[in-house]
PDB file of C-alpha atoms in Angstrom:
ATOM      1  CA  ASP A   1     -76.178 -28.378  17.207  1.00  0.00           C
ATOM      2  CA  GLN A   2     -73.929 -26.357  15.016  1.00  0.00           C
ATOM      3  CA  GLN A   3     -72.233 -28.809  12.548  1.00  0.00           C
ATOM      4  CA  VAL A   4     -69.898 -27.540   8.965  1.00  0.00           C
ATOM      5  CA  LYS A   5     -69.927 -30.273   6.003  1.00  0.00           C
ATOM      6  CA  GLN A   6     -67.237 -31.073   3.878  1.00  0.00           C
ATOM      7  CA  ASN A   7     -69.098 -33.673   1.764  1.00  0.00           C
ATOM      8  CA  SER A   8     -65.703 -34.643  -0.526  1.00  0.00           C
ATOM      9  CA  PRO A   9     -62.944 -35.693   1.321  1.00  0.00           C
ATOM     10  CA  SER A  10     -61.057 -36.001  -2.075  1.00  0.00           C
ATOM     11  CA  LEU A  11     -61.188 -33.323  -5.415  1.00  0.00           C
ATOM     12  CA  SER A  12     -58.323 -34.283  -8.158  1.00  0.00           C
ATOM     13  CA  VAL A  13     -57.951 -30.774 -10.304  1.00  0.00           C
ATOM     14  CA  GLN A  14     -55.747 -30.011 -13.312  1.00  0.00           C
ATOM     15  CA  GLU A  15     -52.986 -27.566 -13.024  1.00  0.00           C
ATOM     16  CA  GLY A  16     -54.001 -24.455 -14.480  1.00  0.00           C
ATOM     17  CA  ARG A  17     -57.818 -25.192 -13.802  1.00  0.00           C
ATOM     18  CA  ILE A  18     -60.333 -23.870 -11.094  1.00  0.00           C
ATOM     19  CA  SER A  19     -60.769 -25.855  -7.826  1.00  0.00           C
ATOM     20  CA  ILE A  20     -64.248 -25.536  -6.294  1.00  0.00           C
ATOM     21  CA  LEU A  21     -63.822 -26.714  -2.783  1.00  0.00           C
ATOM     22  CA  ASN A  22     -67.615 -26.715  -1.200  1.00  0.00           C
ATOM     23  CA  CYS A  23     -68.652 -26.577   2.833  1.00  0.00           C
ATOM     24  CA  ASP A  24     -72.272 -26.529   4.053  1.00  0.00           C
ATOM     25  CA  TYR A  25     -73.507 -25.277   7.599  1.00  0.00           C
ATOM     26  CA  THR A  26     -76.222 -26.114   9.580  1.00  0.00           C
ATOM     27  CA  ASN A  27     -76.434 -22.863  12.039  1.00  0.00           C
ATOM     28  CA  SER A  28     -77.055 -19.386  10.769  1.00  0.00           C
ATOM     29  CA  MET A  29     -76.452 -17.942  14.084  1.00  0.00           C
ATOM     30  CA  PHE A  30     -72.777 -17.532  13.659  1.00  0.00           C
ATOM     31  CA  ASP A  31     -71.868 -16.029  10.679  1.00  0.00           C
ATOM     32  CA  TYR A  32     -68.668 -15.489  10.054  1.00  0.00           C
ATOM     33  CA  PHE A  33     -66.457 -18.204   7.984  1.00  0.00           C
ATOM     34  CA  LEU A  34     -62.725 -19.371   6.955  1.00  0.00           C
ATOM     35  CA  TRP A  35     -60.915 -21.334   5.194  1.00  0.00           C
ATOM     36  CA  TYR A  36     -57.683 -23.255   6.017  1.00  0.00           C
ATOM     37  CA  LYS A  37     -55.384 -24.682   3.811  1.00  0.00           C
ATOM     38  CA  LYS A  38     -53.099 -27.866   5.841  1.00  0.00           C
ATOM     39  CA  TYR A  39     -49.860 -29.238   5.045  1.00  0.00           C
ATOM     40  CA  PRO A  40     -49.375 -32.675   6.462  1.00  0.00           C
ATOM     41  CA  ALA A  41     -46.956 -32.187   9.737  1.00  0.00           C
ATOM     42  CA  GLU A  42     -48.110 -29.004   9.936  1.00  0.00           C
ATOM     43  CA  GLY A  43     -50.664 -26.768  11.347  1.00  0.00           C
ATOM     44  CA  PRO A  44     -53.332 -25.502   8.979  1.00  0.00           C
ATOM     45  CA  THR A  45     -53.176 -21.963   7.776  1.00  0.00           C
ATOM     46  CA  PHE A  46     -55.040 -19.102   7.447  1.00  0.00           C
ATOM     47  CA  LEU A  47     -56.651 -18.452   3.713  1.00  0.00           C
ATOM     48  CA  ILE A  48     -59.379 -16.746   3.817  1.00  0.00           C
ATOM     49  CA  SER A  49     -62.711 -15.494   5.278  1.00  0.00           C
ATOM     50  CA  ILE A  50     -66.136 -14.480   4.849  1.00  0.00           C
ATOM     51  CA  SER A  51     -68.918 -12.550   7.230  1.00  0.00           C
ATOM     52  CA  SER A  52     -72.213 -12.562   6.271  1.00  0.00           C
ATOM     53  CA  ILE A  53     -72.681  -8.740   5.029  1.00  0.00           C
ATOM     54  CA  LYS A  54     -70.576 -10.229   2.109  1.00  0.00           C
ATOM     55  CA  ASP A  55     -71.075 -12.986  -0.694  1.00  0.00           C
ATOM     56  CA  LYS A  56     -68.021 -12.811  -1.873  1.00  0.00           C
ATOM     57  CA  ASN A  57     -64.712 -12.504  -0.831  1.00  0.00           C
ATOM     58  CA  GLU A  58     -61.321 -11.793  -3.744  1.00  0.00           C
ATOM     59  CA  ASP A  59     -58.436 -12.741  -2.225  1.00  0.00           C
ATOM     60  CA  GLY A  60     -55.732 -12.985  -5.470  1.00  0.00           C
ATOM     61  CA  ARG A  61     -56.666 -16.826  -6.500  1.00  0.00           C
ATOM     62  CA  PHE A  62     -59.062 -17.492  -3.876  1.00  0.00           C
ATOM     63  CA  THR A  63     -62.302 -16.103  -3.798  1.00  0.00           C
ATOM     64  CA  VAL A  64     -64.864 -17.469  -1.160  1.00  0.00           C
ATOM     65  CA  PHE A  65     -68.636 -17.338  -2.359  1.00  0.00           C
ATOM     66  CA  LEU A  66     -71.611 -16.821   0.992  1.00  0.00           C
ATOM     67  CA  ASN A  67     -74.831 -18.163  -0.269  1.00  0.00           C
ATOM     68  CA  LYS A  68     -76.984 -17.560   3.350  1.00  0.00           C
ATOM     69  CA  SER A  69     -79.777 -19.014   1.689  1.00  0.00           C
ATOM     70  CA  ALA A  70     -78.722 -22.087   0.948  1.00  0.00           C
ATOM     71  CA  LYS A  71     -76.270 -22.047   3.861  1.00  0.00           C
ATOM     72  CA  HIS A  72     -73.647 -22.897   1.528  1.00  0.00           C
ATOM     73  CA  LEU A  73     -70.507 -21.545   0.908  1.00  0.00           C
ATOM     74  CA  SER A  74     -67.077 -22.482  -1.554  1.00  0.00           C
ATOM     75  CA  LEU A  75     -64.373 -21.446  -2.502  1.00  0.00           C
ATOM     76  CA  HIS A  76     -62.436 -21.365  -5.329  1.00  0.00           C
ATOM     77  CA  ILE A  77     -59.476 -21.069  -6.636  1.00  0.00           C
ATOM     78  CA  VAL A  78     -57.897 -20.413 -10.494  1.00  0.00           C
ATOM     79  CA  PRO A  79     -55.401 -20.950 -11.617  1.00  0.00           C
ATOM     80  CA  SER A  80     -55.005 -24.109  -9.834  1.00  0.00           C
ATOM     81  CA  GLN A  81     -50.923 -24.590  -9.006  1.00  0.00           C
ATOM     82  CA  PRO A  82     -49.483 -27.567  -7.444  1.00  0.00           C
ATOM     83  CA  GLY A  83     -48.256 -25.951  -4.685  1.00  0.00           C
ATOM     84  CA  ASP A  84     -52.396 -25.651  -3.980  1.00  0.00           C
ATOM     85  CA  SER A  85     -52.704 -29.577  -3.524  1.00  0.00           C
ATOM     86  CA  ALA A  86     -53.416 -29.882   0.903  1.00  0.00           C
ATOM     87  CA  VAL A  87     -56.090 -30.729   3.159  1.00  0.00           C
ATOM     88  CA  TYR A  88     -58.922 -27.512   3.114  1.00  0.00           C
ATOM     89  CA  PHE A  89     -60.752 -27.002   5.808  1.00  0.00           C
ATOM     90  CA  CYS A  90     -63.935 -24.590   6.166  1.00  0.00           C
ATOM     91  CA  ALA A  91     -64.728 -23.285   9.719  1.00  0.00           C
ATOM     92  CA  GLN A  92     -67.176 -21.378  11.113  1.00  0.00           C
ATOM     93  CA  GLU A  93     -67.657 -19.268  14.454  1.00  0.00           C
ATOM     94  CA  GLY A  94     -68.756 -20.966  17.115  1.00  0.00           C
ATOM     95  CA  GLY A  95     -69.960 -18.247  19.329  1.00  0.00           C
ATOM     96  CA  GLN A  96     -68.285 -15.371  21.232  1.00  0.00           C
ATOM     97  CA  GLY A  97     -66.789 -13.492  18.200  1.00  0.00           C
ATOM     98  CA  ALA A  98     -64.354 -16.003  15.988  1.00  0.00           C
ATOM     99  CA  GLN A  99     -62.691 -17.072  19.411  1.00  0.00           C
ATOM    100  CA  LYS A 100     -63.802 -20.668  18.928  1.00  0.00           C
ATOM    101  CA  LEU A 101     -64.492 -22.665  15.476  1.00  0.00           C
ATOM    102  CA  VAL A 102     -66.099 -25.470  14.184  1.00  0.00           C
ATOM    103  CA  PHE A 103     -64.763 -27.467  11.547  1.00  0.00           C
ATOM    104  CA  GLY A 104     -65.572 -29.692   8.611  1.00  0.00           C
ATOM    105  CA  GLN A 105     -63.956 -32.693   8.134  1.00  0.00           C
ATOM    106  CA  GLY A 106     -61.581 -31.317   4.947  1.00  0.00           C
ATOM    107  CA  THR A 107     -61.171 -31.866   1.704  1.00  0.00           C
ATOM    108  CA  ARG A 108     -57.961 -33.856  -0.362  1.00  0.00           C
ATOM    109  CA  LEU A 109     -57.190 -31.101  -3.125  1.00  0.00           C
ATOM    110  CA  THR A 110     -54.788 -32.104  -5.165  1.00  0.00           C
ATOM    111  CA  ILE A 111     -53.715 -31.039  -8.629  1.00  0.00           C
ATOM    112  CA  ASN A 112     -52.608 -32.957 -11.615  1.00  0.00           C
ATOM    113  CA  PRO A 113     -49.669 -31.271 -13.857  1.00  0.00           C
TER     114      PRO A 113
ATOM    115  CA  ASN B   1     -40.739 -13.203  14.667  1.00  0.00           C
ATOM    116  CA  ALA B   2     -41.270 -17.184  15.917  1.00  0.00           C
ATOM    117  CA  GLY B   3     -44.664 -18.624  15.368  1.00  0.00           C
ATOM    118  CA  VAL B   4     -46.929 -20.614  17.676  1.00  0.00           C
ATOM    119  CA  MET B   5     -44.317 -22.925  19.217  1.00  0.00           C
ATOM    120  CA  GLN B   6     -45.122 -26.585  19.915  1.00  0.00           C
ATOM    121  CA  ASN B   7     -43.262 -29.212  21.907  1.00  0.00           C
ATOM    122  CA  PRO B   8     -42.867 -31.907  21.764  1.00  0.00           C
ATOM    123  CA  ARG B   9     -43.600 -32.579  17.808  1.00  0.00           C
ATOM    124  CA  HIS B  10     -43.961 -36.060  18.290  1.00  0.00           C
ATOM    125  CA  LEU B  11     -45.176 -37.975  22.177  1.00  0.00           C
ATOM    126  CA  VAL B  12     -45.626 -41.637  22.755  1.00  0.00           C
ATOM    127  CA  ARG B  13     -47.246 -42.397  26.045  1.00  0.00           C
ATOM    128  CA  ARG B  14     -47.738 -45.863  27.355  1.00  0.00           C
ATOM    129  CA  ARG B  15     -51.698 -46.572  28.128  1.00  0.00           C
ATOM    130  CA  GLY B  16     -52.266 -45.245  31.561  1.00  0.00           C
ATOM    131  CA  GLN B  17     -48.992 -42.319  31.633  1.00  0.00           C
ATOM    132  CA  GLU B  18     -49.130 -38.916  31.753  1.00  0.00           C
ATOM    133  CA  ALA B  19     -48.795 -36.579  28.315  1.00  0.00           C
ATOM    134  CA  ARG B  20     -47.950 -33.294  28.589  1.00  0.00           C
ATOM    135  CA  LEU B  21     -48.308 -30.496  25.513  1.00  0.00           C
ATOM    136  CA  ARG B  22     -46.190 -27.269  25.373  1.00  0.00           C
ATOM    137  CA  CYS B  23     -47.498 -24.319  23.422  1.00  0.00           C
ATOM    138  CA  SER B  24     -45.825 -21.290  23.437  1.00  0.00           C
ATOM    139  CA  PRO B  25     -47.919 -18.415  21.576  1.00  0.00           C
ATOM    140  CA  MET B  26     -46.661 -16.004  18.981  1.00  0.00           C
ATOM    141  CA  LYS B  27     -45.000 -13.069  20.592  1.00  0.00           C
ATOM    142  CA  GLY B  28     -47.352 -10.109  21.868  1.00  0.00           C
ATOM    143  CA  HIS B  29     -50.325 -12.387  21.907  1.00  0.00           C
ATOM    144  CA  SER B  30     -51.925 -14.150  25.005  1.00  0.00           C
ATOM    145  CA  HIS B  31     -54.833 -16.013  23.831  1.00  0.00           C
ATOM    146  CA  VAL B  32     -54.985 -19.184  23.430  1.00  0.00           C
ATOM    147  CA  TYR B  33     -56.734 -22.213  21.661  1.00  0.00           C
ATOM    148  CA  TRP B  34     -56.412 -25.814  21.905  1.00  0.00           C
ATOM    149  CA  TYR B  35     -57.826 -28.191  19.083  1.00  0.00           C
ATOM    150  CA  ARG B  36     -57.939 -32.148  18.511  1.00  0.00           C
ATOM    151  CA  GLN B  37     -57.843 -33.379  15.295  1.00  0.00           C
ATOM    152  CA  LEU B  38     -58.798 -37.426  15.217  1.00  0.00           C
ATOM    153  CA  PRO B  39     -57.291 -39.436  12.100  1.00  0.00           C
ATOM    154  CA  GLU B  40     -59.447 -38.525   9.007  1.00  0.00           C
ATOM    155  CA  GLU B  41     -61.647 -36.278  10.940  1.00  0.00           C
ATOM    156  CA  GLY B  42     -61.187 -32.430  11.321  1.00  0.00           C
ATOM    157  CA  LEU B  43     -60.309 -30.314  14.195  1.00  0.00           C
ATOM    158  CA  LYS B  44     -62.354 -30.055  17.263  1.00  0.00           C
ATOM    159  CA  PHE B  45     -62.125 -27.374  19.964  1.00  0.00           C
ATOM    160  CA  MET B  46     -61.235 -28.426  23.222  1.00  0.00           C
ATOM    161  CA  VAL B  47     -60.425 -25.031  25.310  1.00  0.00           C
ATOM    162  CA  TYR B  48     -59.620 -21.172  25.138  1.00  0.00           C
ATOM    163  CA  LEU B  49     -57.736 -19.531  27.796  1.00  0.00           C
ATOM    164  CA  GLN B  50     -55.894 -16.078  28.431  1.00  0.00           C
ATOM    165  CA  LYS B  51     -53.162 -15.838  31.005  1.00  0.00           C
ATOM    166  CA  GLU B  52     -54.094 -17.174  34.050  1.00  0.00           C
ATOM    167  CA  ASN B  53     -57.656 -17.569  32.769  1.00  0.00           C
ATOM    168  CA  ILE B  54     -59.400 -20.441  31.468  1.00  0.00           C
ATOM    169  CA  ILE B  55     -62.490 -18.914  29.302  1.00  0.00           C
ATOM    170  CA  ASP B  56     -64.140 -21.440  27.590  1.00  0.00           C
ATOM    171  CA  GLU B  57     -63.324 -25.593  27.937  1.00  0.00           C
ATOM    172  CA  SER B  58     -66.931 -26.477  26.436  1.00  0.00           C
ATOM    173  CA  GLY B  59     -65.189 -28.862  24.459  1.00  0.00           C
ATOM    174  CA  MET B  60     -62.417 -30.351  26.751  1.00  0.00           C
ATOM    175  CA  PRO B  61     -63.511 -34.153  28.248  1.00  0.00           C
ATOM    176  CA  LYS B  62     -64.801 -34.279  31.586  1.00  0.00           C
ATOM    177  CA  GLU B  63     -62.425 -36.557  32.969  1.00  0.00           C
ATOM    178  CA  ARG B  64     -58.571 -36.906  32.794  1.00  0.00           C
ATOM    179  CA  PHE B  65     -57.948 -33.377  30.703  1.00  0.00           C
ATOM    180  CA  SER B  66     -56.899 -29.986  31.576  1.00  0.00           C
ATOM    181  CA  ALA B  67     -55.158 -26.928  30.919  1.00  0.00           C
ATOM    182  CA  GLU B  68     -53.296 -24.191  32.219  1.00  0.00           C
ATOM    183  CA  PHE B  69     -51.618 -20.595  30.591  1.00  0.00           C
ATOM    184  CA  PRO B  70     -49.829 -19.338  33.775  1.00  0.00           C
ATOM    185  CA  LYS B  71     -48.519 -15.540  33.740  1.00  0.00           C
ATOM    186  CA  GLU B  72     -45.249 -17.133  32.898  1.00  0.00           C
ATOM    187  CA  GLY B  73     -44.127 -19.740  30.147  1.00  0.00           C
ATOM    188  CA  PRO B  74     -46.120 -21.861  27.726  1.00  0.00           C
ATOM    189  CA  SER B  75     -50.144 -22.544  27.764  1.00  0.00           C
ATOM    190  CA  ILE B  76     -49.462 -26.254  28.879  1.00  0.00           C
ATOM    191  CA  LEU B  77     -51.973 -29.171  28.152  1.00  0.00           C
ATOM    192  CA  ARG B  78     -52.240 -32.406  30.097  1.00  0.00           C
ATOM    193  CA  ILE B  79     -53.634 -35.722  29.506  1.00  0.00           C
ATOM    194  CA  GLN B  80     -53.998 -38.349  32.527  1.00  0.00           C
ATOM    195  CA  GLN B  81     -53.847 -41.554  32.341  1.00  0.00           C
ATOM    196  CA  VAL B  82     -53.912 -41.568  28.531  1.00  0.00           C
ATOM    197  CA  VAL B  83     -55.961 -44.256  26.598  1.00  0.00           C
ATOM    198  CA  ARG B  84     -55.952 -45.560  23.346  1.00  0.00           C
ATOM    199  CA  GLY B  85     -58.270 -43.102  22.248  1.00  0.00           C
ATOM    200  CA  ASP B  86     -56.191 -39.619  23.230  1.00  0.00           C
ATOM    201  CA  SER B  87     -54.273 -40.958  20.116  1.00  0.00           C
ATOM    202  CA  ALA B  88     -54.297 -37.309  17.313  1.00  0.00           C
ATOM    203  CA  ALA B  89     -52.464 -34.574  16.649  1.00  0.00           C
ATOM    204  CA  TYR B  90     -53.316 -31.671  19.209  1.00  0.00           C
ATOM    205  CA  PHE B  91     -52.897 -28.385  18.194  1.00  0.00           C
ATOM    206  CA  CYS B  92     -52.569 -24.520  19.625  1.00  0.00           C
ATOM    207  CA  ALA B  93     -53.240 -21.508  17.986  1.00  0.00           C
ATOM    208  CA  SER B  94     -52.614 -18.360  19.144  1.00  0.00           C
ATOM    209  CA  SER B  95     -54.209 -14.845  18.625  1.00  0.00           C
ATOM    210  CA  PRO B  96     -53.877 -11.340  19.708  1.00  0.00           C
ATOM    211  CA  LEU B  97     -56.901 -10.133  20.553  1.00  0.00           C
ATOM    212  CA  GLY B  98     -58.958 -13.227  20.888  1.00  0.00           C
ATOM    213  CA  GLU B  99     -60.346 -12.970  17.276  1.00  0.00           C
ATOM    214  CA  GLY B 100     -60.139 -15.263  14.479  1.00  0.00           C
ATOM    215  CA  GLY B 101     -57.883 -16.080  11.929  1.00  0.00           C
ATOM    216  CA  TYR B 102     -55.522 -16.717  14.540  1.00  0.00           C
ATOM    217  CA  THR B 103     -51.826 -18.637  13.626  1.00  0.00           C
ATOM    218  CA  PHE B 104     -51.725 -22.430  14.553  1.00  0.00           C
ATOM    219  CA  GLY B 105     -48.616 -24.288  15.653  1.00  0.00           C
ATOM    220  CA  SER B 106     -47.523 -27.943  14.489  1.00  0.00           C
ATOM    221  CA  GLY B 107     -48.893 -29.815  16.671  1.00  0.00           C
ATOM    222  CA  THR B 108     -47.891 -32.408  18.523  1.00  0.00           C
ATOM    223  CA  ARG B 109     -48.820 -35.740  17.529  1.00  0.00           C
ATOM    224  CA  LEU B 110     -49.792 -37.898  20.579  1.00  0.00           C
ATOM    225  CA  THR B 111     -49.572 -41.833  19.925  1.00  0.00           C
ATOM    226  CA  VAL B 112     -50.847 -44.128  23.125  1.00  0.00           C
ATOM    227  CA  VAL B 113     -49.355 -48.015  22.797  1.00  0.00           C
TER     228      VAL B 113
END
């Protein structure tokens, strides 16, 4: 059974500091992971992705790390800004390329001024 | 270039009625995906369609739910004889090539009373 878990429902970080969001998965067969950001009453917006040929992918303030042996990935945001306050979803491809995604439950990130 | 358009944004139905949710993909996108988000949960894959074809409906409930993506017009997610448990946010996404990182719409929030 393919599961993606985000065990922290919420996270509060001070503006300017680093935000670290975590995600664990159970099925190593699929090796493409994505992070989405979601504001209230809007659809998820793609942030950054990583495939298992890498252990790190960076895009501006956002970096995703993949630890295949631990079946764990994390999203680092630095420095954190008030506009980063949102719900963040981790997702793993669920077969047939990345046409079907399996999402975690989400982590609500709040950036405090 | 308009994004993925979903309508209506909010839909209220009484138990036993039918709900029709519409999704117009981004221009040039021929792949459509439907996801459902129950309160306080992540998004769950329902169905993946190309024009006039259902590619993967492994996440669709066996009864009352159907989806189509005709040659002309939007994709439709249809829920017959709605029950309270169908209350959720339904998100549509589209992509040009059936690959990950696709674009989501803002969702339709269905409330069954």
